[in-house]
Structures are given as C-alpha cells and as structure tokens.
Short mmCIF file of C-alpha atoms in Angstrom, two decimals:
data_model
loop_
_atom_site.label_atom_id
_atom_site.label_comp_id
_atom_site.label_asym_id
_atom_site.label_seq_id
_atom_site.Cartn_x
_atom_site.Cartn_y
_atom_site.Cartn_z
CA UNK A 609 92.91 131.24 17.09
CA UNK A 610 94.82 134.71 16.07
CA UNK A 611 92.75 136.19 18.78
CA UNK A 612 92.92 133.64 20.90
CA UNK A 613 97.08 134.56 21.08
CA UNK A 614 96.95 137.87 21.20
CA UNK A 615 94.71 137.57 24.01
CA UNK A 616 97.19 135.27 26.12
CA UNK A 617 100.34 137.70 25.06
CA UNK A 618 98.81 140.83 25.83
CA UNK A 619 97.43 139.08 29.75
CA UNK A 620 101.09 137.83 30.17
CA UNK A 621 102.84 141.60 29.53
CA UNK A 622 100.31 142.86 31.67
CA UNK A 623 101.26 140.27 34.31
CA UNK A 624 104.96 140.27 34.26
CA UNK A 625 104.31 144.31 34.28
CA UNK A 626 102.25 144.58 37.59
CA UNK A 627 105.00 142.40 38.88
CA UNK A 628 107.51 144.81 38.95
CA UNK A 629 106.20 147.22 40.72
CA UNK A 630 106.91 148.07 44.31
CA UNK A 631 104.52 149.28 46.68
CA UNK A 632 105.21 151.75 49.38
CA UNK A 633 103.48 153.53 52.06
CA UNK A 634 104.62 155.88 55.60
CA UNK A 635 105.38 153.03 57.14
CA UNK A 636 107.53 150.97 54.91
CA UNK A 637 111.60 150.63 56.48
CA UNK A 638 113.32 147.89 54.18
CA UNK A 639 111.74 146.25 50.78
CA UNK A 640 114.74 144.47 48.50
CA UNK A 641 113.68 144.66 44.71
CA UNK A 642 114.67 141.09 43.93
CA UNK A 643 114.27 139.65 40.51
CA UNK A 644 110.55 138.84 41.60
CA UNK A 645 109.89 142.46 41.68
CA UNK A 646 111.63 143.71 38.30
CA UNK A 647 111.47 142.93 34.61
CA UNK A 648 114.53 142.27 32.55
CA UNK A 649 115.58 142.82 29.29
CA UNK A 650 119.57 141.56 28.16
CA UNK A 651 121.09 143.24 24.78
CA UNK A 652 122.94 140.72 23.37
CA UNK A 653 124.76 142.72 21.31
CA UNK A 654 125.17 146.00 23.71
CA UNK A 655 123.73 148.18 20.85
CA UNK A 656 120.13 149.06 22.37
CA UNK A 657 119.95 152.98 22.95
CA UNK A 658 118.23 154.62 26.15
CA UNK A 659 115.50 155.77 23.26
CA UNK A 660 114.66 152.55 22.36
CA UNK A 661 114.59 150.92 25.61
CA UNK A 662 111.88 153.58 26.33
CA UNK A 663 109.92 153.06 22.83
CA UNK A 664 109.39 149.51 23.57
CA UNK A 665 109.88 148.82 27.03
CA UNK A 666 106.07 147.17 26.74
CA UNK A 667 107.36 144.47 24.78
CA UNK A 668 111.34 143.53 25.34
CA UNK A 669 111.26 144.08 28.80
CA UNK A 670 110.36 140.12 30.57
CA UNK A 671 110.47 138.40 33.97
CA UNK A 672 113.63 136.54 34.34
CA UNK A 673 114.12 134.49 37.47
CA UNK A 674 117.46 135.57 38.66
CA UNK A 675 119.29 138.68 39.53
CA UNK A 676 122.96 137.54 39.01
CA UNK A 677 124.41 137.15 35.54
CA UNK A 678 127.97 135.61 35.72
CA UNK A 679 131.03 137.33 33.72
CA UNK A 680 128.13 138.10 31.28
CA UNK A 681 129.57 140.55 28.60
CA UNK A 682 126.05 141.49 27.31
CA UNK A 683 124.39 144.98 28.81
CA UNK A 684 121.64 144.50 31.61
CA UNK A 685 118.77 146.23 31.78
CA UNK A 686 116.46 145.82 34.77
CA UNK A 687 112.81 147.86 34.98
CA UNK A 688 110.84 148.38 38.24
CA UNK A 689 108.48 151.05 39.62
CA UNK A 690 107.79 152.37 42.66
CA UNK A 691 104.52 153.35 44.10
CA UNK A 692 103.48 155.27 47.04
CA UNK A 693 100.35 154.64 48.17
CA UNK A 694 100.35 156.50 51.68
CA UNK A 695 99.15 160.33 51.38
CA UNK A 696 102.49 161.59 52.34
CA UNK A 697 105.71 161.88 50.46
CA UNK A 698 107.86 159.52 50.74
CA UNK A 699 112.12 160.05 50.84
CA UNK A 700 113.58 156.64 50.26
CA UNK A 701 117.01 155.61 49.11
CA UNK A 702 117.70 153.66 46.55
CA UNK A 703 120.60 150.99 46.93
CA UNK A 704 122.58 148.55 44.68
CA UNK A 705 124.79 146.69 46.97
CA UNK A 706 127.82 145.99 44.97
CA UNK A 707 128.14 147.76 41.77
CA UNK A 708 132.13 147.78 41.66
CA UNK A 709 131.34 147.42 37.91
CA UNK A 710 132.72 149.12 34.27
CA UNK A 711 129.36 151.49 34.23
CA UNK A 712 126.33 151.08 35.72
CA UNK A 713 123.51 153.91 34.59
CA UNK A 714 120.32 154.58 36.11
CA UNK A 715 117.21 156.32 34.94
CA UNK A 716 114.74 157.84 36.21
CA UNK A 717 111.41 158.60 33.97
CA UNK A 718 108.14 159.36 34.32
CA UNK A 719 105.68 159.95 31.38
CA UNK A 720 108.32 157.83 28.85
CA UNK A 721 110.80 160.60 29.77
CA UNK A 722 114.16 160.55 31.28
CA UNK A 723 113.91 163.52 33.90
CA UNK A 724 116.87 162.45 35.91
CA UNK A 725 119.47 159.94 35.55
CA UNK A 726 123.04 159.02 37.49
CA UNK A 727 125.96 157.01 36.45
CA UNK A 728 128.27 155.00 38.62
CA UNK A 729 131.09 152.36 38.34
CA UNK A 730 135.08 152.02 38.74
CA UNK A 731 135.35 154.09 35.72
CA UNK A 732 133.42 157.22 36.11
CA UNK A 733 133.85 160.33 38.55
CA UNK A 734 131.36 160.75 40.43
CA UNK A 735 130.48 163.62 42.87
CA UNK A 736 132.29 163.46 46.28
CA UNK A 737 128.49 163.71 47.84
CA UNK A 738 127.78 160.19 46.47
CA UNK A 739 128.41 156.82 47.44
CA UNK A 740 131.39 155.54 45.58
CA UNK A 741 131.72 152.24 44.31
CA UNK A 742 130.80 149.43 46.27
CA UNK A 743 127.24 151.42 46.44
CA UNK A 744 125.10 152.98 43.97
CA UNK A 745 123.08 155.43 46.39
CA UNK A 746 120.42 157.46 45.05
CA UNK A 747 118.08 159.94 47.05
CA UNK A 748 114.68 160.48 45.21
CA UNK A 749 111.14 161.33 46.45
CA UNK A 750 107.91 159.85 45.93
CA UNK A 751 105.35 161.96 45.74
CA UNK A 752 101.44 160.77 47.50
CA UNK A 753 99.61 158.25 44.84
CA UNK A 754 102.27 158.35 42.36
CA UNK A 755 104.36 156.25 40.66
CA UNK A 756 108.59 156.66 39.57
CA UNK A 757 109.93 153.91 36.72
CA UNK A 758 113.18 153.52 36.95
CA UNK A 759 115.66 152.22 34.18
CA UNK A 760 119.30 150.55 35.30
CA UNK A 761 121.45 149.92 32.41
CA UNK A 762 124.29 147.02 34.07
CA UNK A 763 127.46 146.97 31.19
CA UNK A 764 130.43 145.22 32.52
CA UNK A 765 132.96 142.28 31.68
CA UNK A 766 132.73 141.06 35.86
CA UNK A 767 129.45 139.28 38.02
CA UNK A 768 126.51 141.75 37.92
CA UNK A 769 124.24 141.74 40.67
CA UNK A 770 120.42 143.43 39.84
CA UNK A 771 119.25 142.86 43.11
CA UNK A 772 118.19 146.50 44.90
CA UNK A 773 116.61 147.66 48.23
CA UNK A 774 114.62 150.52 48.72
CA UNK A 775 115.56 152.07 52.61
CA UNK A 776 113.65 154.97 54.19
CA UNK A 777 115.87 158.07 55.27
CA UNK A 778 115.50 156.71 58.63
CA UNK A 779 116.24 153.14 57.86
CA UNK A 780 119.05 154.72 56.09
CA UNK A 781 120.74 156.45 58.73
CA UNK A 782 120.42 153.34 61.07
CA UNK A 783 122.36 151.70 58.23
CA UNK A 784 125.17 154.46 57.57
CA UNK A 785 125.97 154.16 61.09
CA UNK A 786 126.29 150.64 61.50
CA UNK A 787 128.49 150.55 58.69
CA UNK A 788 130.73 152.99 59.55
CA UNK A 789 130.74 151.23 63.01
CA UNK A 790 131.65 147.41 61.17
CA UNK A 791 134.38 149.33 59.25
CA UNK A 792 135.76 151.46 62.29
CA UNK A 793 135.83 147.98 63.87
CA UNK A 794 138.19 146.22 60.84
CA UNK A 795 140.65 148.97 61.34
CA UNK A 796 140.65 149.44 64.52
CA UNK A 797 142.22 146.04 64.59
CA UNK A 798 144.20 146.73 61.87
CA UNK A 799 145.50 149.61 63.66
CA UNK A 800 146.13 147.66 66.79
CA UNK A 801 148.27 145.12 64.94
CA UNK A 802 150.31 147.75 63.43
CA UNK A 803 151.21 149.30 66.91
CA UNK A 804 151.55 145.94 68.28
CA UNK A 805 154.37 144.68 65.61
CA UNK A 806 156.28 147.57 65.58
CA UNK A 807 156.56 147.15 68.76
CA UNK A 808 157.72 144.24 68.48
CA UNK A 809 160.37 144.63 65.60
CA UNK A 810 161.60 147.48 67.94
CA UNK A 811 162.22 144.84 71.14
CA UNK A 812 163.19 141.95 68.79
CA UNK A 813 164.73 143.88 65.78
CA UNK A 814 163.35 141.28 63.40
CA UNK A 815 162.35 142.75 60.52
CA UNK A 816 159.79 140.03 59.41
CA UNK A 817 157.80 141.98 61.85
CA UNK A 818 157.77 144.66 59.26
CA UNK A 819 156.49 142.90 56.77
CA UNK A 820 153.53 141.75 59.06
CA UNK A 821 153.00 146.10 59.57
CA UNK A 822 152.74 146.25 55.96
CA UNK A 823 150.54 143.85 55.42
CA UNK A 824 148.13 144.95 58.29
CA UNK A 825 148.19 148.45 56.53
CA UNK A 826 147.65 146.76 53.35
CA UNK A 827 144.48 145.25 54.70
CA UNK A 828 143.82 148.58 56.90
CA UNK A 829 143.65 150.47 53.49
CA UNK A 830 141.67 147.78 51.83
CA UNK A 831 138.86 147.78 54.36
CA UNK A 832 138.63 152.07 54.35
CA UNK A 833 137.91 151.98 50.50
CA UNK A 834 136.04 148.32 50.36
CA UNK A 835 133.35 150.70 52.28
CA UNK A 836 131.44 153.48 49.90
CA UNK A 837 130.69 155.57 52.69
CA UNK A 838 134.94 156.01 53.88
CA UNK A 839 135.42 155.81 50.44
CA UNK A 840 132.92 158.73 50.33
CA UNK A 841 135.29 160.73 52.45
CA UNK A 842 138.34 159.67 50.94
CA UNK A 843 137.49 161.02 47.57
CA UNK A 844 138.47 164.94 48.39
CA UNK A 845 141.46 163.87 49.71
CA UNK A 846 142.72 161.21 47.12
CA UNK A 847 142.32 161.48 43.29
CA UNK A 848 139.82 159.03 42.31
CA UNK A 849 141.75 157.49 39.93
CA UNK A 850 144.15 156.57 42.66
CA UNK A 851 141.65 155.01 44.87
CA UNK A 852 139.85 153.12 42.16
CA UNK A 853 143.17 151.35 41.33
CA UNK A 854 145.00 151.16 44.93
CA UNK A 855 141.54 149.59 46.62
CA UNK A 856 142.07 146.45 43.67
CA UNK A 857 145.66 145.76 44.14
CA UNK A 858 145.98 146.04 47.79
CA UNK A 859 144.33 142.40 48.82
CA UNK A 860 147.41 140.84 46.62
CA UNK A 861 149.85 143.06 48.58
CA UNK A 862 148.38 141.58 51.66
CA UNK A 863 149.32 138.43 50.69
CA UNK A 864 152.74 138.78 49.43
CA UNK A 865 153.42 141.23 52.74
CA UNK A 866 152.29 138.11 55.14
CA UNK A 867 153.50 135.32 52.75
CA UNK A 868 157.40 137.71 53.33
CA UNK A 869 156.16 137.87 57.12
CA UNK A 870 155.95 134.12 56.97
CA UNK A 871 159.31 133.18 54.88
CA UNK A 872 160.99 136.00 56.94
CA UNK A 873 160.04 134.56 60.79
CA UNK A 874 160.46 131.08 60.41
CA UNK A 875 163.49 131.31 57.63
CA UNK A 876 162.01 129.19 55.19
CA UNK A 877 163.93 130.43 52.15
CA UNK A 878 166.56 128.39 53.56
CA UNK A 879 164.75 125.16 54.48
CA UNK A 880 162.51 125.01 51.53
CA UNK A 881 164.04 124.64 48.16
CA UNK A 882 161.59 126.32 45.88
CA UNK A 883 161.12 129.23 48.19
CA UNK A 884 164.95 129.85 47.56
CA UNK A 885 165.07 129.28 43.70
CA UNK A 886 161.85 131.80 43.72
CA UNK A 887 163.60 134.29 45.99
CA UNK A 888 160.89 136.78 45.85
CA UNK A 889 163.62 139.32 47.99
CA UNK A 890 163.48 138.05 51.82
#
C-alpha cells in the first residue's frame, strides 16, 4: 500500500509538471500561459527564499485552477517552461499584462540556476529601455530543442493577475503599434476637448469651462502613463517617482475637475443645499 502511494504521488508531480510547459516552434505568433499552463506555489507566510523555491520546486510547486488571487497579501509564485521545438532560435517576448503591483520578480534558470532575473512594480526603478508598469516586458531567446524555466515571484497588498503571453518579435511589433495607435487615439480626443473648451471659456468667459480643460488634461495625462510603452518614453523626461504617484491620483482629479465643471455650469451650489454646505471652492 506504501508503494502503492508513492506510485500515485510521484505520476501526479510528473503530470502537473508536463503541464506547465509551453511548446514553441518558427511558427508560433500568440500563446497566453494561463493557469492551465503553469504550476503554482503561494507562501503563506512570505518567508520562502529564491534558494528554496529552487531546492524543492519538484514538490511545493502544484496546479491551481486560477490565475487571479484577490487583495491576497501572501507572495505568488508561478512556474512554467518554455520549449522550442523548431530548429531555429526563437526571440519571443514575454508579457504580464498588468503588473501595476508592490514587486513583481522574475527568474530565469536553467540547470536549477538563476542566470538572469528582472524586477518590476510601482516601487522599483527600472531601466528607461523597459516597459514600465502596466507591463512586465522581457526579451529572451530560445535556443533550437531547448528548454528556459522561468520563476515569477507576485508580492503585493492589490489583485494579482499570473496570467502571461508569450508574443514573437513580430507579433510584438504588430502589438507596440497598435497600442501606441489606441493611446494616440484617447488623447487625441483629449486634446481636442481641451482646444475646444478654451475656446469656449474665451467666447463665453465662463470659467466652468476651465474646469472641464482641467479635467480633460487630467484624463489626457492619465491615459499617456496608463500605457507602459508612453510611459516608456516619459521616464527620461519625468522622475519616476513622479510618474508612479501622478498616474494614481489623476483619475480622482478627473472627477472632482468635471464634478466643479458640473456645479460651476449649471450653478448648483446655489440650488442644491448640500452642494453649498460642502462648498468644495466653486
């Protein structure tokens, strides 16, 4: 019967360990790593070191059927491989959509050992030739029949997301483009109502048309470092302190700019009681 169990746990590691890795060959574009694809392993307490994750990764590490963990204050860690099976290398990108998160460390190791690793996250500086932010981008390369494990340590007191895709470089550079495009789009509008209400304070001399300029710039600056690759390009020219703080602050000044626009235009502070008692300074 001892045998008998050792038997069944050693075929269900092996299982739940072939199931996290990834397959690639030349012509591969898009494959998202969803929690199908990776094993998981949560520290409870946050004290599990890089050097033991990499001891024992055979035995803590365990299929869990979701990639979301909700205002989780444990650390994350999610295992996966990739494998190239084509004869040619491969250059693929690795991509965490949204990792606006307290630290978020990834690991890449081959023979048990760590060879390269990057961090990202709100609260780390990170090289201007990175993604910022909203995208932890990484640039390896496969080499032909070989294999790359990769480690991603998730610690942070907001919603992780695990889920990951794997892009080729020219998959990659369709994508770039189209979100630079869906940014340039946001604000160009923005832009447009900024021109258009100043041009209208200027005719009406209202000034709750400023407060609609200020919120449109609000939301103008919003979108620029909501997107890693502008934020990418903002970096050299604003501290990164400043844009990891401004970015999270400027949605409620949206809100208070148009909720002034609003009390401003239609002169609610007199007509609604509570607007005047909270006389927020229209």
């Amino acid at each position: 019967m001892h045998n008998i169990i050792k038997i069944f746990f050693f075929t269900y590691l092996s299982f739940f360990t072939f199931l996290h890795a990834v397959e690639l060959d030349s012509s591969f574009s898009k494959n998202l790593i969803s929690s199908k694809d990776m094993l998981t392993y949560i520290d409870k307490d946050s004290s599990k070191s890089l050097d033991f994750i990499l001891k024992n990764q055979d035995s803590i590490f365990l299929h869990v059927n979701k990639s979301v963990f909700t205002y989780t204050t444990d650390t994350i860690w999610t295992k996966l491989t990739l494998n190239n099976t084509s004869k040619n290398e491969l250059n693929v990108y690795l991509m965490n959509d949204f990792v606006a998160l307290d630290k978020v460390d990834i690991y890449l190791v081959k023979d048990k050992k760590v060879y390269k690793k990057f961090f990202f996250g709100d609260t780390r500086e990170v090289s201007n030739i990175e993604i910022l932010n909203r995208f932890a981008n990484i640039n390896l390369d496969v080499y032909p029949q070989k294999s790359i494990d990769i480690f991603i340590k998730y610690t942070s007191t907001t919603p992780i997301n695990t889920s990951l895709k794997v892009f080729s470089k020219s998959f990659y550079n369709d994508f770039i483009l189209k979100d630079f495009s869906i940014w340039g789009f946001f604000v160009g509008i923005s832009l447009a109502l900024v021109l258009y209400n100043l041009m209208i304070y200027f005719s009406l001399k209202e000034k709750a048309f400023l407060f609609y300029v200020l919120h449109a710039l609000s939301n103008m600056y919003n979108t620029l470092t909501s997107s890693g690759h502008v934020h990418s390009l903002l970096s050299p020219i604003l501290s990164n302190e400043f844009l990891n703080i401004t970015y999270k602050i400027t949605p409620s000044l949206a809100i208070i700019f148009m909720s002034l626009f609003i009390i401003s235009l239609f002169d609610l502070k007199r007509k609604i009681l509570w607007l005047y008692y909270l006389n927020i300074g229209v």
